Structure formats: structure tokens, C-alpha cells
């Protein structure tokens, strides 16, 4: 007998006395929240010690340039389909950059798919302006542009908007560890600096 | 201390030893107290916390009651998305599959993201025997690995170590580290970053576990903080995930519950810094070869037990460890298992079999039955009920015939099953306690209660129970 057959067989006999009617999951927890979602999002992202900056649609390039200068970021990589005027000097990820090239870059600038106000989370789904996962992982600085219409209130609202079969990265603040006497230290292996630029 | 759990003394012996270690108790008290406070704050923020817990319980019960169906669905989805699914009856089989896959990739080292399942099967030891080096990449796991130590907590495996001990371990074991390294946590973290960076950028094969696997989409989920998880899940060519068969949730929507319950219960955060999800392979993005190993290793045994089954709902948040008065005093090593604390006390004996070794039958007794673990559990596992049930089983197995101790456990089980009976029993105990107690303590009890009372001083039951006090207010 294969391991598969044997395990499935063990499960079936373990459940022989169990009522197999599907249990209905009660979903009377909070589904959505109202109010100033953008304000809440900004506050919760900042709570994680990420930098939060707000700007308008026509001043995105200037706002990005200002942040790059502020953090001393010289070499920048971007997804190939990021609006070209956002970071004119960037090296684009087309053809895909190899790992040493990503490692040599100071920072990365991307868009995102969804922002979650309640938890201060940005979600990347490899969609427009985001490229593949390695791009936002290897460089030590990540600036992420979030449009206000991408911000939802809650995790259930985000889950409803996202496609589970795409590779997703949920980011809440910069990389952090609390493994040494529970002291929070920012930046272990992921980007040590996260800047969230809210547009709109 | 050796790297494996084999030959560990049973809980009462290990606990007595641990109780003598002042440093350990100080480290633990400080750490569990801090996490308890953080958890309480973010849980209080949610007026719907109880509704989330109920949903969490129902999602996992729905999974367990139809586990065969959901596993087949997951297998189909992962396969359709370009992944390969393997099944492993036990630890040896799972380890063999991993070793074969690493060899097929022509690699002699792997990077690992913290995984309870791979600790449970002692994969690192099996890989080492096969000549394959495994690098733990989670900072706490790295501290444990370099210290030739064992993890002592589900979430913070090096919780028993303080900064100066960690500095000493790095100085001794980490190539390139000099005496200039201080015990500042930021500096220690930076040393770990530098140590692992090259490994991440060059490793060909990664091994992970998963926090959840979604049956209807075929998606795997890893929740973490440091980015070491993202590194392992993204950069290597080959990804091997070892996942217990109970880790499923039926639908993509179910994650909305789990991703709210888990971070709040475990690290006391609204959301952990990083959550990664992937479904099979994505051309041009991440590993181009993905293997999912579905692990039984005793889980189907637990599934067959009507009361014990609920332990399989566990999402490994570790909240029950942080509130447990026994864990806080003895630490995780005393449990002789990768799953310490209250959940370990009910899960380990079921996975291994109550009578499999010396340690397992003692674990259900490693509790005061105070109920704090049940209060915090995000998926409503009634750990005290399961403890009492397993105590009866352990005693049955030992005696093979009715005994006073077994009868006592049977009665306890019956008593805990109803609040009216519990109230009555508490009144009786309070009367009995006044007769029994000397100097406010019950020491060793005679006869069949010896095993139960030998490792603990039992406080004399109070004259008034909390309930009678409450009602008389
Ligand atoms: S038993 Fe409950 S509280 Fe304990 S680790 Fe599992 S889910 Fe968390």
C-alpha cells in the first residue's frame, strides 16, 4: 500500500464515528470598518516604525526623490512596469536582474495591490508595478507606493480582494526580530527600512 | 545538553532539575510576562475576539471532520499548479523523502525556515547523517542550533537564553565574529544577518514548514517576522515544505480568521511583519520546483480520539505556554518534546502514543488544571479536559486494571464535563482539604496518589471556592 492510501485509510477509519456533515462556520466577526481608513492606515503603518509620507498624484516623482535623498539611497531598482517618471534613474527589472545585482542595489521602489488599515499592512501580489518577490526582498530599502483607493479597512476585505493563487507578500513594517530578550530589533534579513508613500 | 529529545527524563525529574536553575526562571518570567501583556492589549482591542475564536474553532473542526476530502483537494490543487505532493507515514519516511530530493538537486546544504514539523521529525539530524548541512535561519533557531541546544518555546525557541549567553555562543560558534561583538541585541542581530546573507543568496534548496495550507486554492502560508522566511521561500531553486496533515483550512476565505487570530495570540501584534503565500510554482518568480510533504507521524492516532482530537486544531501560537504557571517555572526543556507547555502536554503523548516511552505518560500530569490555557487559546482547545482524559488513559495503560488513581481521573473527567458537578465537587474538595492539609500544603500523598503528588506540593484547597465567593457577594 502506498503511504497516500495508508494515511487516507487511517483518516477514514479514525473518522468512522464522526458526523461528516460540513460544519457551517459562523462569520459574525467584524467584516468591514468605516471612517477615516487612510488616516488609520497611516497611523498603524507608522506604529511599526515604518516611515509614512502622504502626497498627491501629480507629485509622486518629487516625493519619491525626496525620500531617496533623505535615506541616502543612490542605486535604485524598479519593476519594469512602474510608471517611468517615478524614478527616472532606476535600473528596471527587465530582463530580470540576477541576485548579485539586486544585492548591489541600495533600494527598491514598487507599487502594491492592497493596503489594510486595521493592521497597517501592505500586500504585494506580483501585479502591476510590483514585479517578482525577490525584488522587494534583497535590497535593504523598500519604498512602496499605496494609492488611497487600494486601502481597505480589514483583513476580511483584503482577503476578498486578493487572488490566493498569486504569490503574495504581506508586509507590516520593516523586517524585525524579538528573539533576544524580546527586544525589538529592526532589520534582520528583509529590508531594514520601509517607506510607505500614500498617494491621493 | 544534546540536540535530540531521545532519552529525556520524564517530566517530574526534568522539572525538578529545571526548578533549581535561577537564571532560566528569571529569563522565562520576564519573557512570558512581556508577551502576556502585549497579547492582552491587542486582544482587548477587538470587541469581536470571541466571535473570531468560535470561527477559528469551527474552521479547524470542519477541516478535521473531513480531512480526507480536503487533503485530496489540496493535493489536486498543488499538483495542478506545478507542485509535487508526497505523503509520509512517519518521521523516517518524511526524512527519507527530503534527503532524496536534496540529493536529486545535487545539493549538500539547505537553508531552513523555522518549522515545528521538521523539528518533530528531527530532520536536521537525519540530514547531517546523510552528509547534508542544514542551516537554521530564524535568529532564535540559529541561537539554539549554534548552542547545540534544544528549542524551549514554540515562538521564541531561545527564550531561555539571555543576551550575554547569546553573545558567548556567537563568539564561540560563528565564523568571523571577534571579541569586539557586544551583547547589544541590534549588534547580535546584525552578526546573524551577516552570517546568513551569503547562504541565502547562494542556497539551492530550502526547507520550510507552513502555518496553513488552503484546500480550495492549493495555497501554502508562512507567517514570520525577520524575512528569513521570505529569503528561503523566494531565492532557492527548489523548495521543500514539510507540513502536518492537520494544517489545512478548507477555503481561501478562512485565512481571514486565522491571520487575525495567530499574530495577536502569538507575538501580540496586530499583524506579523511578513506573511508569504504561494501556490505551486510561479514561472519567473520564486523556486521553480516545489515539493509538499504531507506528514502523518501520529496525527491520525490523535484524530481517532474524540476528546484528544481537538489538539489538532492547534495553530501553534504559543499563547498557552505564556500563561501556564507550570511552564513558567520549568521551561520548555522539561517537557522532553518539541511541543512544550500545555499544548505539548496533550499533543506529544497523542502523537507518540501514551505509552510509547518514559516521558509521554508523565506529560498529562504537567499541569495544575488552572484553565488559563483554555482562556487564551484562539481556537478554543479545552486543554484541561484533554489533560484529564489523557491522564485516565495513561493510568489505564500502566495498570491495565481499575485503580484508585484511574477512578479519580475518571471522576475528574466527569466532573469537568459539567459546571454544576464542578461546583459541587469544589465544595467537597474544600471540606476534604481542611482535613488533609498540614501547614497549608499537601505534600506527598500515600498509595495510588503518590505518582501524582510526588512532584508537586499541592496547595490546600481554599475554604471557599471562587464560585461560592462570587455568588455570596
Ligand atoms: S493550544 Fe491553543 S493556545 Fe496553545 S499553541 Fe495551540 S492554538 Fe495556541
XYZ file of C-alpha atoms and ligand atoms in Angstrom:
681
model
C 0.000 0.000 0.000
C 1.295 3.477 -0.777
C 1.779 5.997 2.023
C -1.007 8.053 0.495
C -3.524 5.208 0.572
C -2.465 4.209 4.039
C -2.787 7.706 5.517
C -6.141 8.337 3.848
C -7.291 4.937 5.114
C -6.199 5.753 8.668
C -8.074 9.059 8.459
C -11.243 7.394 7.229
C -11.214 4.815 9.973
C -10.390 7.486 12.590
C -13.452 9.415 11.447
C -15.791 6.451 11.133
C -17.918 7.574 14.088
C -17.763 11.279 13.270
C -20.637 13.184 11.691
C -19.178 14.249 8.364
C -21.819 16.873 7.616
C -19.920 20.075 6.840
C -19.721 22.394 9.817
C -21.012 25.860 8.966
C -18.520 28.495 10.045
C -20.158 31.402 11.852
C -18.770 34.602 10.447
C -20.259 37.109 12.838
C -16.903 38.752 13.460
C -16.159 42.220 12.120
C -16.149 42.230 8.323
C -15.583 45.882 7.499
C -14.891 49.142 9.273
C -15.984 52.679 8.459
C -14.408 56.065 8.974
C -11.062 57.605 8.043
C -9.376 54.485 6.676
C -6.460 56.377 5.146
C -5.739 58.098 8.435
C -5.951 54.810 10.322
C -3.721 53.091 7.766
C -1.078 55.835 8.109
C -1.192 55.619 11.893
C -0.950 51.827 12.030
C 1.881 51.632 9.484
C 3.808 54.237 11.481
C 3.188 52.136 14.602
C 5.517 49.524 13.102
C 8.267 52.136 12.776
C 7.895 52.391 9.032
C 8.140 55.898 7.585
C 4.802 57.168 6.270
C 4.565 60.029 3.791
C 1.473 61.431 2.098
C 1.415 63.080 -1.303
C -0.858 63.773 -4.285
C -0.986 62.018 -7.653
C 0.909 64.757 -9.538
C 3.806 64.998 -7.082
C 4.749 61.310 -6.777
C 8.171 61.617 -8.503
C 9.186 64.554 -6.289
C 8.030 62.794 -3.126
C 9.960 59.644 -4.063
C 13.098 61.645 -4.890
C 12.864 63.412 -1.547
C 12.676 60.122 0.391
C 15.529 58.547 -1.566
C 17.674 61.592 -0.815
C 16.633 61.589 2.838
C 17.717 57.977 3.322
C 20.804 58.342 1.127
C 19.655 55.781 -1.434
C 21.788 56.025 -4.584
C 21.172 52.971 -6.763
C 17.527 52.001 -7.150
C 15.870 49.046 -8.887
C 12.230 49.079 -10.004
C 9.726 46.764 -11.680
C 9.762 47.212 -15.444
C 6.148 48.401 -15.486
C 6.436 51.039 -12.766
C 5.474 54.485 -14.212
C 8.719 55.547 -15.907
C 8.733 59.061 -14.469
C 8.549 57.885 -10.836
C 12.240 57.014 -10.537
C 13.899 58.108 -13.798
C 17.393 56.978 -12.765
C 16.347 53.451 -11.704
C 17.587 50.179 -13.180
C 14.495 48.234 -14.245
C 13.972 44.531 -13.657
C 13.804 43.664 -17.352
C 15.383 41.354 -18.256
C 15.227 40.020 -14.666
C 18.202 41.156 -12.592
C 20.329 38.430 -11.057
C 20.703 38.119 -7.287
C 24.121 39.843 -7.091
C 22.649 42.820 -8.986
C 19.756 43.007 -6.532
C 22.181 42.690 -3.643
C 24.281 45.547 -5.009
C 21.309 47.930 -5.209
C 20.646 50.347 -2.350
C 16.890 50.190 -2.604
C 13.736 49.297 -4.487
C 10.601 51.277 -5.334
C 7.323 49.456 -6.088
C 3.570 49.808 -6.136
C 1.307 47.401 -4.211
C -2.030 45.571 -4.526
C -3.848 46.304 -1.261
C -3.343 48.253 1.962
C -5.086 47.152 5.174
C -5.885 49.995 7.565
C -6.676 47.989 10.690
C -3.376 46.163 10.742
C -1.136 48.636 8.896
C -0.311 46.064 6.232
C 0.613 46.390 2.547
C 0.102 43.404 0.272
C 2.085 42.769 -2.904
C 0.696 40.277 -5.407
C 3.253 40.477 -8.226
C 0.754 42.583 -10.183
C 1.349 45.927 -11.953
C 4.328 47.887 -10.647
C 5.417 45.138 -8.256
C 7.443 42.591 -10.199
C 8.526 39.310 -8.612
C 9.091 38.687 -4.918
C 12.898 38.771 -4.899
C 12.915 42.399 -5.978
C 11.374 43.691 -2.762
C 13.369 41.337 -0.585
C 17.068 41.586 -1.334
C 17.697 45.370 -1.341
C 17.881 46.851 2.151
C 15.440 49.720 1.493
C 11.885 49.432 0.152
C 9.683 52.363 -0.801
C 6.126 51.236 -1.509
C 3.533 53.458 -3.165
C -0.052 52.924 -1.988
C -3.000 54.650 -3.683
C -5.796 55.593 -1.294
C -8.282 53.592 -3.376
C -6.201 50.482 -2.645
C -6.718 50.839 1.110
C -9.369 48.645 2.712
C -10.402 48.551 6.352
C -9.960 44.958 7.452
C -8.274 41.636 6.787
C -11.567 40.077 5.514
C -11.900 42.904 2.976
C -8.315 42.321 1.839
C -8.790 38.565 1.508
C -11.884 39.176 -0.638
C -9.878 41.414 -2.991
C -6.855 39.136 -3.312
C -6.341 36.104 -5.538
C -4.935 33.293 -3.406
C -3.223 31.614 -6.326
C -0.848 34.541 -6.944
C 2.333 34.670 -4.850
C 1.548 37.182 -2.098
C 3.752 39.053 0.344
C 2.041 40.800 3.250
C 4.290 43.415 4.811
C 3.646 45.089 8.155
C 6.613 47.296 8.904
C 10.271 46.509 8.249
C 11.901 43.172 8.987
C 12.087 42.715 12.751
C 13.079 40.240 15.423
C 12.313 39.998 19.109
C 14.331 36.884 19.747
C 16.898 38.417 22.090
C 15.246 39.052 25.454
C 12.190 40.185 23.469
C 13.898 43.436 22.459
C 12.581 44.544 19.098
C 15.397 44.931 16.579
C 14.533 46.186 13.130
C 16.061 44.558 10.124
C 17.399 41.087 10.187
C 17.156 39.581 6.733
C 14.457 41.584 4.991
C 14.696 45.302 4.146
C 15.656 47.296 7.226
C 13.886 50.439 6.086
C 10.315 50.590 4.809
C 8.837 53.827 3.473
C 5.140 53.866 2.630
C 4.073 56.662 0.299
C 0.313 57.231 0.353
C -0.987 58.854 -2.801
C -4.343 60.651 -3.031
C 22.552 19.044 26.550
C 22.279 17.142 23.296
C 20.421 18.090 20.171
C 17.751 15.422 20.317
C 14.915 14.603 22.644
C 15.755 10.941 22.862
C 16.392 9.616 26.337
C 14.961 12.663 28.084
C 13.943 12.006 31.680
C 10.219 12.041 32.419
C 8.659 15.381 33.305
C 8.817 15.205 37.121
C 12.577 14.549 37.067
C 13.320 17.160 34.404
C 11.080 19.694 36.105
C 12.763 19.329 39.455
C 16.124 19.925 37.798
C 14.841 22.974 35.905
C 13.372 24.448 39.067
C 16.872 24.677 40.506
C 18.051 26.909 37.626
C 17.595 30.503 38.785
C 18.806 32.089 35.532
C 16.328 30.075 33.494
C 13.434 31.054 35.719
C 14.362 34.741 35.597
C 14.681 34.723 31.781
C 11.374 32.935 31.451
C 9.417 35.011 33.909
C 10.469 38.214 32.201
C 9.760 36.932 28.706
C 6.391 35.286 29.284
C 5.220 38.280 31.318
C 6.082 40.660 28.469
C 4.311 38.614 25.795
C 1.257 38.147 28.022
C 0.901 41.905 28.358
C 1.272 42.559 24.623
C -1.229 39.856 23.751
C -3.822 41.121 26.203
C -3.576 44.653 24.771
C -4.187 43.675 21.127
C -6.871 41.150 22.033
C -8.738 43.751 24.093
C -8.733 45.946 21.010
C -11.093 43.509 19.308
C -14.682 43.567 20.506
C -15.287 40.551 18.259
C -12.492 38.386 19.702
C -14.879 35.687 20.949
C -16.591 35.511 17.545
C -13.178 35.100 15.894
C -12.290 32.282 18.291
C -15.544 30.474 17.571
C -14.948 30.818 13.827
C -11.367 29.571 14.283
C -12.583 26.517 16.154
C -15.271 25.787 13.584
C -12.872 26.134 10.658
C -10.483 23.632 12.197
C -13.261 21.234 13.226
C -14.664 21.385 9.718
C -11.183 20.531 8.442
C -10.643 17.641 10.825
C -14.073 16.077 10.281
C -13.479 15.962 6.535
C -9.710 15.694 6.500
C -9.528 13.046 3.759
C -11.614 15.155 1.374
C -9.636 18.344 1.987
C -6.275 16.607 1.696
C -7.250 15.185 -1.677
C -8.452 18.618 -2.768
C -5.189 20.235 -1.642
C -3.173 17.576 -3.435
C -5.114 18.165 -6.654
C -4.693 21.953 -6.492
C -0.988 21.862 -5.681
C -0.373 19.367 -8.477
C -2.367 21.441 -10.983
C -0.224 24.453 -10.049
C 3.016 22.643 -10.805
C 3.917 21.343 -7.343
C 4.657 17.732 -6.371
C 2.860 16.179 -3.384
C 4.429 13.416 -1.264
C 2.881 11.551 1.667
C 4.835 10.431 4.717
C 3.502 7.948 7.261
C 6.163 8.757 9.848
C 9.326 10.708 10.602
C 11.670 8.233 8.923
C 9.683 8.294 5.694
C 9.487 12.102 5.646
C 13.216 12.437 6.278
C 13.993 9.950 3.530
C 11.875 11.908 1.033
C 13.653 15.159 1.909
C 17.090 13.570 1.644
C 16.254 12.071 -1.763
C 15.010 15.430 -3.035
C 18.108 17.282 -1.820
C 20.329 14.664 -3.469
C 18.325 14.886 -6.693
C 19.012 18.638 -6.688
C 22.717 17.817 -6.278
C 22.980 19.963 -3.163
C 24.900 19.259 0.035
C 23.337 22.013 2.133
C 19.903 23.518 2.730
C 18.608 26.701 4.328
C 15.709 26.226 6.713
C 12.933 28.430 7.934
C 11.738 27.600 11.453
C 9.378 24.658 11.367
C 7.885 22.654 14.209
C 7.199 19.747 11.864
C 10.843 19.370 10.841
C 11.901 19.594 14.484
C 9.369 16.927 15.335
C 10.845 14.527 12.784
C 14.415 15.574 13.725
C 15.184 16.364 10.136
C 18.413 18.239 10.866
C 19.911 15.164 12.491
C 18.784 12.939 9.612
C 20.242 15.367 7.068
C 23.537 15.519 8.962
C 23.726 11.736 8.906
C 23.209 11.859 5.139
C 26.048 14.377 4.826
C 23.785 17.359 4.195
C 24.266 20.540 6.233
C 21.096 22.299 7.407
C 21.256 25.989 8.292
C 18.516 27.300 10.565
C 17.825 30.889 9.551
C 15.392 32.119 12.184
C 17.502 34.057 14.707
C 16.253 32.115 17.714
C 16.654 28.789 15.908
C 20.146 29.817 14.902
C 20.984 30.551 18.551
C 19.637 27.125 19.503
C 21.494 25.395 16.682
C 24.825 27.107 17.310
C 24.430 26.493 21.052
C 23.999 22.730 20.408
C 20.833 23.175 22.390
C 17.146 22.405 22.018
C 14.319 24.900 21.489
C 12.337 25.634 24.639
C 9.394 27.648 23.324
C 7.254 27.404 20.185
C 7.528 31.051 19.227
C 10.809 32.141 20.817
C 12.849 28.935 20.887
C 15.799 30.648 22.621
C 13.651 32.262 25.305
C 15.798 30.557 27.932
C 18.923 32.422 26.795
C 19.815 35.983 27.744
C 21.927 38.375 25.685
C 25.259 37.591 27.287
C 24.736 33.857 26.781
C 23.867 34.562 23.132
C 26.998 36.664 22.681
C 29.090 33.826 24.093
C 27.508 31.339 21.673
C 28.157 33.620 18.671
C 31.752 34.232 19.754
C 32.360 30.526 20.063
C 30.483 29.236 17.011
C 30.043 31.923 14.376
C 32.923 32.202 11.916
C 34.316 35.717 11.573
C 32.923 37.063 14.838
C 35.501 38.801 17.037
C 35.646 39.803 20.684
C 34.541 43.300 19.639
C 30.969 41.966 19.418
C 28.915 43.366 22.298
C 25.737 41.899 23.769
C 23.569 44.684 22.305
C 20.588 42.919 20.631
C 20.924 45.074 17.492
C 24.581 44.081 17.149
C 23.822 40.422 17.710
C 21.076 40.536 15.076
C 23.455 42.246 12.647
C 26.026 39.482 13.210
C 23.371 36.873 12.367
C 22.403 38.819 9.255
C 25.974 38.912 8.012
C 26.494 35.241 8.869
C 23.468 34.062 6.863
C 23.453 36.532 3.992
C 25.706 34.560 1.679
C 23.857 31.339 2.442
C 20.557 32.910 1.419
C 21.935 34.307 -1.800
C 23.549 31.049 -2.905
C 21.454 28.214 -1.441
C 19.939 25.907 -3.999
C 17.442 24.161 -1.745
C 15.246 25.451 1.075
C 13.177 23.510 3.579
C 10.167 25.052 5.295
C 7.055 24.170 7.211
C 3.781 26.016 6.766
C 1.362 27.712 9.110
C -1.606 26.945 6.886
C -2.427 25.109 3.681
C -5.601 26.128 1.864
C -7.504 23.226 0.307
C -9.648 25.094 -2.229
C -6.788 27.132 -3.722
C -3.763 24.915 -3.028
C -2.017 27.805 -1.277
C 0.683 27.442 1.392
C 1.155 30.162 4.015
C 4.189 31.065 6.132
C 3.918 33.711 8.838
C 7.162 35.283 10.135
C 8.981 38.447 11.178
C 12.584 38.516 10.134
C 12.431 37.985 6.390
C 14.401 34.761 6.654
C 11.196 33.020 5.631
C 10.854 35.197 2.541
C 14.504 34.506 1.692
C 14.018 30.739 1.871
C 10.691 30.784 0.037
C 11.882 33.041 -2.761
C 15.557 32.686 -3.660
C 16.430 28.941 -3.844
C 15.607 26.897 -6.941
C 13.981 24.091 -5.004
C 11.550 24.457 -2.089
C 10.562 21.507 0.102
C 7.756 22.069 2.627
C 7.042 19.538 5.362
C 3.511 20.053 6.607
C 1.422 18.165 9.170
C -1.848 16.901 7.698
C -3.811 18.930 10.262
C -2.511 22.281 8.976
C -5.297 22.632 6.436
C -8.070 25.135 6.254
C -10.861 24.450 3.751
C -11.153 27.794 1.958
C -9.162 30.872 0.996
C -11.686 32.936 2.951
C -10.829 31.007 6.120
C -7.443 32.725 6.186
C -9.195 35.961 7.150
C -9.887 34.356 10.521
C -6.521 32.661 11.012
C -4.485 35.700 10.002
C -6.266 37.690 12.693
C -6.088 35.071 15.434
C -2.484 33.958 15.009
C -0.390 37.165 15.254
C -2.460 38.602 18.085
C -2.251 35.353 20.080
C 1.396 34.657 19.451
C 3.517 37.807 19.288
C 0.832 40.183 20.492
C 0.898 42.129 17.233
C -1.991 43.182 15.009
C -0.074 41.560 12.182
C 3.351 39.976 11.971
C 5.890 41.784 9.742
C 5.787 39.226 6.908
C 3.295 36.709 5.587
C 4.143 34.810 2.403
C 1.735 32.717 0.362
C 2.457 30.609 -2.690
C 0.583 28.138 -4.840
C 2.639 25.532 -6.651
C 5.233 27.325 -8.762
C 5.018 30.709 -10.489
C 7.125 30.943 -13.668
C 9.842 33.557 -13.225
C 9.041 34.176 -9.573
C 10.461 32.111 -6.713
C 11.504 28.433 -6.680
C 10.758 26.631 -9.936
C 10.473 23.272 -8.170
C 8.108 22.835 -5.213
C 7.595 19.704 -3.124
C 4.924 19.385 -0.454
C 5.364 16.543 2.030
C 2.154 15.747 3.926
C 3.114 14.279 7.293
C 1.066 11.924 9.448
C 3.526 10.827 12.180
C 0.868 10.027 14.760
C -1.704 12.628 13.780
C -4.224 10.050 12.585
C -3.951 8.404 16.009
C -4.945 11.657 17.683
C -7.694 12.131 15.103
C -9.314 8.891 16.209
C -9.730 10.110 19.803
C -12.973 12.029 20.328
C -11.552 14.218 23.099
C -7.891 14.234 22.113
C -8.723 15.228 18.517
C -9.112 18.889 19.455
C -5.344 19.147 19.969
C -5.110 19.002 16.156
C -6.882 22.368 15.983
C -3.713 23.961 17.405
C -2.227 26.758 15.293
C 0.998 26.826 17.361
C 0.561 30.377 18.598
C 2.163 29.538 21.979
C -0.263 31.674 23.990
C -0.941 28.725 26.300
C 2.762 28.442 27.171
C 2.959 32.065 28.208
C 0.105 31.819 30.696
C 0.969 28.415 32.146
C 2.272 28.529 35.728
C 3.995 25.172 35.256
C 5.745 26.210 32.013
C 6.838 29.496 33.559
C 8.673 27.673 36.313
C 10.078 24.667 34.492
C 10.743 25.992 30.983
C 10.244 24.121 27.759
C 13.033 21.555 28.010
C 11.406 19.752 30.912
C 8.626 18.551 28.603
C 11.101 16.453 26.615
C 9.383 17.291 23.352
C 9.392 19.917 20.591
C 5.901 20.844 21.734
C 6.264 22.159 25.277
C 3.762 23.701 27.660
C 0.073 22.875 27.883
C -0.309 22.021 24.200
C 2.754 19.770 24.377
C 1.290 18.012 27.387
C -1.693 16.891 25.306
C -0.221 16.727 21.807
C 3.028 14.855 22.456
C 1.538 11.817 24.217
C -1.017 11.524 21.409
C 1.485 11.809 18.570
C 3.856 9.342 20.177
C 1.262 7.159 21.878
C 0.588 7.481 25.586
C 2.848 4.577 26.479
C 5.463 4.934 23.746
C 8.295 5.981 26.055
C 9.073 7.120 29.584
C 8.193 10.770 29.058
C 4.806 10.620 27.331
C 2.689 9.186 30.160
C 4.017 11.814 32.585
C 3.149 14.811 30.379
C -0.608 14.965 31.030
C 0.297 15.420 34.684
C 2.442 18.502 33.962
C -0.384 20.882 34.741
C -2.275 22.427 37.608
C -5.530 22.306 35.600
C -5.951 26.007 36.349
C -7.606 26.565 32.977
C -5.567 29.617 31.911
C -4.508 27.848 28.698
C -8.136 27.354 27.670
C -8.896 31.026 28.341
C -6.267 32.235 25.854
C -6.447 29.547 23.179
C -7.530 31.208 19.903
C -9.159 28.000 18.647
C -10.846 27.112 21.945
C -8.962 23.910 22.676
C -10.169 22.666 26.053
C -6.712 21.648 27.222
C -7.762 20.859 30.828
C -10.437 18.469 29.558
C -7.953 16.738 27.267
C -5.367 16.551 30.071
C -7.755 14.805 32.393
C -8.824 12.444 29.619
C -5.205 11.568 28.815
C -4.361 11.108 32.487
C -7.047 8.450 32.643
C -5.565 6.826 29.547
C -2.029 6.944 30.944
C -3.125 5.367 34.174
C -5.197 2.730 32.376
C -2.253 1.832 30.230
C 0.037 1.439 33.208
C -2.253 -0.602 35.409
C -4.322 -2.457 32.917
C -6.918 -2.743 35.631
C -9.056 -0.340 37.625
C -7.130 1.577 40.243
C -7.913 4.322 42.699
C -5.922 6.781 40.606
C -7.704 5.840 37.435
C -11.031 6.084 39.153
C -10.064 9.507 40.426
C -9.255 10.619 36.873
C -12.486 9.191 35.571
C -14.346 11.121 38.225
C -12.375 14.262 37.410
C -13.250 13.846 33.753
C -16.901 13.526 34.626
C -16.728 16.478 36.994
C -15.074 18.780 34.458
C -17.785 17.870 31.989
C -20.429 19.875 33.823
C -20.290 23.147 35.666
C -22.941 22.028 38.179
C -20.917 18.947 39.050
C -17.744 21.051 39.213
C -19.364 23.379 41.717
C -20.435 20.511 43.890
C -17.023 18.881 43.699
C -15.243 22.074 44.629
C -17.321 22.279 47.804
C -16.436 18.692 48.664
C -12.750 19.255 47.988
C -12.701 22.312 50.172
C -14.067 20.243 53.041
C -11.642 17.376 52.362
C -8.720 19.790 52.035
C -9.237 21.133 55.512
C -8.937 17.648 56.875
C -5.875 16.757 54.777
C -3.755 19.919 54.769
C -0.874 20.415 57.110
C 0.783 23.830 57.176
C -1.308 24.863 54.187
C 0.371 22.341 51.842
C -0.406 18.853 50.750
C 2.885 17.073 50.284
C 3.285 13.502 49.074
C 0.121 11.522 49.216
C 0.111 7.846 50.054
C -0.829 4.886 47.865
C -2.090 5.390 44.346
C -1.796 9.193 44.517
C 1.972 9.017 45.018
C 2.793 9.496 41.351
C 0.529 12.461 41.154
C 1.641 14.286 44.278
C 5.298 13.276 44.338
C 6.467 16.048 42.031
C 4.438 18.870 43.491
C 3.285 20.495 46.635
C -0.420 20.872 46.232
C -1.899 23.960 47.832
C -4.612 23.102 50.330
C -7.885 23.832 48.617
C -9.307 27.149 49.775
C -12.176 27.082 52.229
C -14.365 28.935 49.805
C -14.325 28.337 46.067
C -14.269 31.277 43.698
C -17.802 30.401 42.679
C -19.241 30.361 46.198
C -17.443 33.618 46.955
C -18.835 35.179 43.782
C -22.342 34.027 44.483
C -22.269 35.283 48.071
C -21.256 38.798 47.042
S -3.169 25.037 22.088
Fe -4.167 26.967 21.564
S -3.058 28.495 22.783
Fe -1.755 26.654 22.735
S -0.382 26.944 20.999
Fe -2.146 25.794 20.240
S -3.545 27.334 19.440
Fe -2.084 28.413 20.740
